[in-house]
Coordinates of C-alpha atoms and ligand atoms in Angstrom, one line a residue:
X1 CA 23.0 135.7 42.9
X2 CA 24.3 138.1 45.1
X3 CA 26.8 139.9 43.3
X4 CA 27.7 141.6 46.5
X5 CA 29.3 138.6 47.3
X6 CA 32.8 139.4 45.0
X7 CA 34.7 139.5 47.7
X8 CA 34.9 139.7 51.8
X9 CA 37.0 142.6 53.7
X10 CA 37.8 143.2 57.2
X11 CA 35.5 144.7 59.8
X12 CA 37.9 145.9 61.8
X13 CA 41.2 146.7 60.5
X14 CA 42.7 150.0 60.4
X15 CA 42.6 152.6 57.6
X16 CA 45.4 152.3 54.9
X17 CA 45.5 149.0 53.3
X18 CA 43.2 147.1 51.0
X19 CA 42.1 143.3 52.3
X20 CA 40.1 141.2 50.0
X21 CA 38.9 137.4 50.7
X22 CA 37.6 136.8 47.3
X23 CA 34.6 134.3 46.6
X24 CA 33.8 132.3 43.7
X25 CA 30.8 135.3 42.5
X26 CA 30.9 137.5 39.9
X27 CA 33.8 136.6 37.6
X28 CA 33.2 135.1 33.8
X29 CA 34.7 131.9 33.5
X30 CA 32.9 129.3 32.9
X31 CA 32.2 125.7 33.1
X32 CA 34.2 124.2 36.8
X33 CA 35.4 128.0 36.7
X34 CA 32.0 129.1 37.1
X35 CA 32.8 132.2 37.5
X36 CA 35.2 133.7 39.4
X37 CA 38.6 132.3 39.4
X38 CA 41.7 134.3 40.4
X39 CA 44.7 131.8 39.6
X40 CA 46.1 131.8 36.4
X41 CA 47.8 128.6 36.6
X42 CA 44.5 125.9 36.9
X43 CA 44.0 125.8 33.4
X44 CA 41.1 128.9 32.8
X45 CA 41.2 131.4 29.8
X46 CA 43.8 133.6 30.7
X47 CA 41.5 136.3 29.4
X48 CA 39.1 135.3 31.7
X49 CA 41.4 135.3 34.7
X50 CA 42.4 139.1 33.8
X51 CA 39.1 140.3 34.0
X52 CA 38.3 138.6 37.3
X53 CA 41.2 140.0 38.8
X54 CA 40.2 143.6 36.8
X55 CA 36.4 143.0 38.3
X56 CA 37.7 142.0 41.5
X57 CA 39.9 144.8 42.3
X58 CA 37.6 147.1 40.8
X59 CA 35.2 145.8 44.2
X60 CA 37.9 145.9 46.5
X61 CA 40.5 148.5 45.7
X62 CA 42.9 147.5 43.8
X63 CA 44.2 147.2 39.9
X64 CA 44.8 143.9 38.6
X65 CA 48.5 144.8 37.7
X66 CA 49.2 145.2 41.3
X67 CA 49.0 141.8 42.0
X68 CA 52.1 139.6 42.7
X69 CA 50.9 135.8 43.0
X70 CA 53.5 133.0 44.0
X71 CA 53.5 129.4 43.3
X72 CA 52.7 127.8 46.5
X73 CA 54.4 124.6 48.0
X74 CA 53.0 123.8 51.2
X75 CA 56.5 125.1 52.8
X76 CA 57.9 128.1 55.1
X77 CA 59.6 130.4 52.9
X78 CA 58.8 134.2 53.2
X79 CA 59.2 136.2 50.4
X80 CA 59.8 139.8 50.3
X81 CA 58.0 141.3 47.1
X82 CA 58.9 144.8 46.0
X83 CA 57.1 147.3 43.1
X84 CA 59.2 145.7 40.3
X85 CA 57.5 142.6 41.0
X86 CA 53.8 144.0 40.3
X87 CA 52.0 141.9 37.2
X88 CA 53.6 139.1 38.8
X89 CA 51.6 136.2 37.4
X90 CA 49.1 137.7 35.3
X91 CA 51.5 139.3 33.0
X92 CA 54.5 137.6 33.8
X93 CA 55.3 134.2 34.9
X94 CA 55.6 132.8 38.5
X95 CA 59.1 132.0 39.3
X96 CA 59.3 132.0 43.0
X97 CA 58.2 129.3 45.0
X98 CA 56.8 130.5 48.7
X99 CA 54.2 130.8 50.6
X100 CA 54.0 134.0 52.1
X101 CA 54.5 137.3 51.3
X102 CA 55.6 140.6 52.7
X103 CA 56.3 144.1 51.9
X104 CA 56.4 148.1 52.4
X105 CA 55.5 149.2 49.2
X106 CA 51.9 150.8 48.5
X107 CA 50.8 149.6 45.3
X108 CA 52.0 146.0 45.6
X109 CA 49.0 143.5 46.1
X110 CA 50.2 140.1 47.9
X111 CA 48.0 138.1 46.7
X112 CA 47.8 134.0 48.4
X113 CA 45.6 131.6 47.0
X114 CA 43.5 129.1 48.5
X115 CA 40.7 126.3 48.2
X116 CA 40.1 125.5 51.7
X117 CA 43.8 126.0 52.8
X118 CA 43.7 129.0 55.7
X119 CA 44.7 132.6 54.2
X120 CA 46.0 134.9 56.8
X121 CA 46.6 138.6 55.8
X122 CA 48.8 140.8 58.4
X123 CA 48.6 144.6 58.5
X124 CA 51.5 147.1 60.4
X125 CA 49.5 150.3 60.2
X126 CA 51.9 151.9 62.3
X127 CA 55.6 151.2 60.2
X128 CA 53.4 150.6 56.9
X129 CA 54.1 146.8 56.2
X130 CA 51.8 143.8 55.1
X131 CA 52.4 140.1 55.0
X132 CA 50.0 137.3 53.0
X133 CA 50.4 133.6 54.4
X134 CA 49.0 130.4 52.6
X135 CA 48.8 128.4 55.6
X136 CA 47.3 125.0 55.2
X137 CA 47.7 122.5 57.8
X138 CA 51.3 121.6 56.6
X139 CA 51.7 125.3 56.7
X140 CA 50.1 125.8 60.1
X141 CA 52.2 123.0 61.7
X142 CA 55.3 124.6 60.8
X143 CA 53.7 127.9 61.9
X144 CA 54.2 130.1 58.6
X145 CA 52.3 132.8 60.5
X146 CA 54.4 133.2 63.3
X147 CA 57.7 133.1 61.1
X148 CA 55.9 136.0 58.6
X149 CA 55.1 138.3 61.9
X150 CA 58.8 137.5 62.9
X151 CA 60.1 138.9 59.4
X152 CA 58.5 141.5 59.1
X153 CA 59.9 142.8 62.5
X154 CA 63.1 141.7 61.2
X155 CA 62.5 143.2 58.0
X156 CA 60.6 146.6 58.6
X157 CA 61.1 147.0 62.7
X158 CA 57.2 145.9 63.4
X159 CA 56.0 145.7 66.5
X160 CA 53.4 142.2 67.1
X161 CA 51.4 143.9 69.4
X162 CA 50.7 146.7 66.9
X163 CA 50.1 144.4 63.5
X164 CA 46.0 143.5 62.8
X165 CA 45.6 140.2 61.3
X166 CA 42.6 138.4 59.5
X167 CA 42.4 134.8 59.1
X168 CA 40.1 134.2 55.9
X169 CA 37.3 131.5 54.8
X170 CA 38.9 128.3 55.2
X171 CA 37.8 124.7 55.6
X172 CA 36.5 124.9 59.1
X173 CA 36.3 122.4 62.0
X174 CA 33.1 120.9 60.8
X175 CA 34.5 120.1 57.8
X176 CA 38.1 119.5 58.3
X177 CA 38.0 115.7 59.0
X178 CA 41.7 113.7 59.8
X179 CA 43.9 110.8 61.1
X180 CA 46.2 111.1 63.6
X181 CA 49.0 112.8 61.7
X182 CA 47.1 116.4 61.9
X183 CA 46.3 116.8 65.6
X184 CA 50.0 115.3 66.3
X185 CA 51.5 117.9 63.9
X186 CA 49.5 120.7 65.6
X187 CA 51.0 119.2 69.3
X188 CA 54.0 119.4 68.0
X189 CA 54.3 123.3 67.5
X190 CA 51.6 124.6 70.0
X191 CA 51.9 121.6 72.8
X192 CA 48.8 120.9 75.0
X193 CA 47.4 124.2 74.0
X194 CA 46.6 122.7 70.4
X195 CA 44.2 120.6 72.2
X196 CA 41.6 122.7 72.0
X197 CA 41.2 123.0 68.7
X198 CA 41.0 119.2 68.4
X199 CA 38.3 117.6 68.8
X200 CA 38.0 113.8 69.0
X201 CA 35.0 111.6 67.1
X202 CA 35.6 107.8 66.9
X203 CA 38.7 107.5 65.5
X204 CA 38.9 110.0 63.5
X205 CA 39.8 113.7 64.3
X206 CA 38.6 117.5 63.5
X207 CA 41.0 120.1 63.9
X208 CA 40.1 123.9 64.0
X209 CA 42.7 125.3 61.5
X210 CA 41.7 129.0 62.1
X211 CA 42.1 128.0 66.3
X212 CA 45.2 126.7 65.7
X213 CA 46.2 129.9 63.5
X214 CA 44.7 132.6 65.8
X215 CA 47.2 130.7 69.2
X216 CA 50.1 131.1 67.1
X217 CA 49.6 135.0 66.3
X218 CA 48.8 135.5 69.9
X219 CA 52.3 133.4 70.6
X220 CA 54.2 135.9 67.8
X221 CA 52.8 138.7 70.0
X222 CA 49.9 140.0 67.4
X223 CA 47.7 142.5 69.0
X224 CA 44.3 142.1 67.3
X225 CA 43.3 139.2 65.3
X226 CA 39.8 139.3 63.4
X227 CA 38.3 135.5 62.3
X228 CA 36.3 134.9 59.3
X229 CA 33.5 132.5 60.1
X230 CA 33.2 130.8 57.0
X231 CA 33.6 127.3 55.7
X232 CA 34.4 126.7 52.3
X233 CA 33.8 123.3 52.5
X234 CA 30.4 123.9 53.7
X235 CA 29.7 127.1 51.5
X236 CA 29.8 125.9 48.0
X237 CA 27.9 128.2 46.8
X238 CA 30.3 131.5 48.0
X239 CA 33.6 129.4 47.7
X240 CA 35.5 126.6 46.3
X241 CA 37.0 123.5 48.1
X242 CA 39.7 121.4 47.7
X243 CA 37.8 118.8 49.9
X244 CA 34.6 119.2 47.6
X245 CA 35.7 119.4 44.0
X246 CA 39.4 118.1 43.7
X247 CA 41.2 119.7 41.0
X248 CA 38.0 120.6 39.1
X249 CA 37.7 123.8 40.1
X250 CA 39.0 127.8 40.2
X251 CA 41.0 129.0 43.3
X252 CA 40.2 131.8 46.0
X253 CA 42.7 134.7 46.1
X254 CA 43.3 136.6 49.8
X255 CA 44.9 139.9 49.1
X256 CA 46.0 143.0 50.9
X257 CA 47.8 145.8 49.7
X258 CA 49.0 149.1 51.2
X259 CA 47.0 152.6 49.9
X260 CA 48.8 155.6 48.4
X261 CA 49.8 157.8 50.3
X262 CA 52.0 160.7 50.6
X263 CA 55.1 158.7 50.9
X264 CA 55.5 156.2 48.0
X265 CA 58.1 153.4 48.0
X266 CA 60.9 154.1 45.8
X267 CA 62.2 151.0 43.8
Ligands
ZN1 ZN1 32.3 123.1 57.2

């Protein structure tokens, strides 16, 4: 086992914020949690869950009662989390529905989970703001990342062409097998430039989710955009799949999180 394997960070973003892809290694649940889960809502020992997060952040840079987890719904809505929601899900239940996250405040770990879905974490090094996105294909079609870049401009005056973004392990093209309904979708927001990351075998379709994610943060303006390589649904081993092990499994967490610095968020 490589333990080394808890979690996957950037290569390239700028100094100041934590960002965590976490794998399924070096957790303690066990049985289909085998053995790190993240998500607090698949059934695990809660205790269990705690400590992942505890060993997890302990990796990566963060405390586990930082983290503010939302339950997910496939949909557009942005949420904008502040330091009173820290614990959010581990030590207090889930109330808002959403699937992306974004805020100013150092301390405050947006935290997206995933099992094959695409995580996308957005960094403003220059006005101090982050953003999390849970973007499966649903997601993706309705371009979730485009209208979290637009927020937080709205929000916290960021500029695109300033923000980093990293687009996690998700299932991948080789892996992401589909009818007609996906590559349509993925027309239908990106026009002809969705086609390449489309490609046609028989009748079926593969479609490059992280292609299709990376086009829509250049559209929204995003200056530098990092891409994970892997495939869950390939990679076992490192990460769990929705396509793989349907419900009988743990989920991956993608966080980020802003460092201290000299200028704390107030409320
Ligand atoms: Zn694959």
């Amino acid at each position: 086992m490589e333990q080394e394997k808890i979690f996957i960070g950037s290569e390239g973003a700028p100094a100041g914020a934590v960002f965590c892809f976490s794998t399924k290694r070096g957790g303690v649940s066990e049985g289909i949690y085998e053995s790190m889960n993240v998500d607090p809502r698949r059934g695990d020992n809660q205790e269990h869950v705690i400590e992942n997060c505890r060993r997890l952040g302990a990796a990566a840079g963060f405390a586990a009662e930082d983290l503010v987890m939302i339950n997910q719904v496939h949909g557009d809505t942005i949420i904008k989390a502040a330091a009173a929601d820290r614990g959010t899900g581990l030590f207090r239940p889930i109330e808002a529905e959403a699937d992306a996250l974004i805020t100013d405040c150092e301390h405050v770990a947006l935290t997206v989970f995933t099992a094959d879905c695409t995580p996308i974490l957005l960094y403003d090094p220059v006005r101090r703001a982050i953003g999390a996105v849970h973007s499966g294909w649903r997601g993706t079609a309705s371009d979730i990342v485009g209208k979290t870049v637009s927020r937080m401009s709205a929000e916290y005056g960021c500029k695109p062409s300033v923000i980093y973004a990293v687009i996690g392990p998700c299932i991948s093209a080789c892996c992401f097998e589909t009818e007609g309904d996906v590559p349509d979708a993925m027309r239908a927001q990106l026009g002809e430039s969705a086609n390449a990351a489309i490609n046609v075998t028989g009748s079926k379709y593969h479609v490059d989710l992280k292609l299709i994610n990376k086009l829509l943060l250049e559209r929204a303006g995003v200056g530098n955009v990092e891409v994970i390589k892997h495939c869950t649904a390939c990679e076992t081993d490192l990460f769990w799949s929705h396509r793989r092990m349907g419900l009988e499994r743990g989920s991956l967490a993608a966080v980020i999180m802003l460092t201290r610095t000299a200028n704390p968020c107030a409320d």
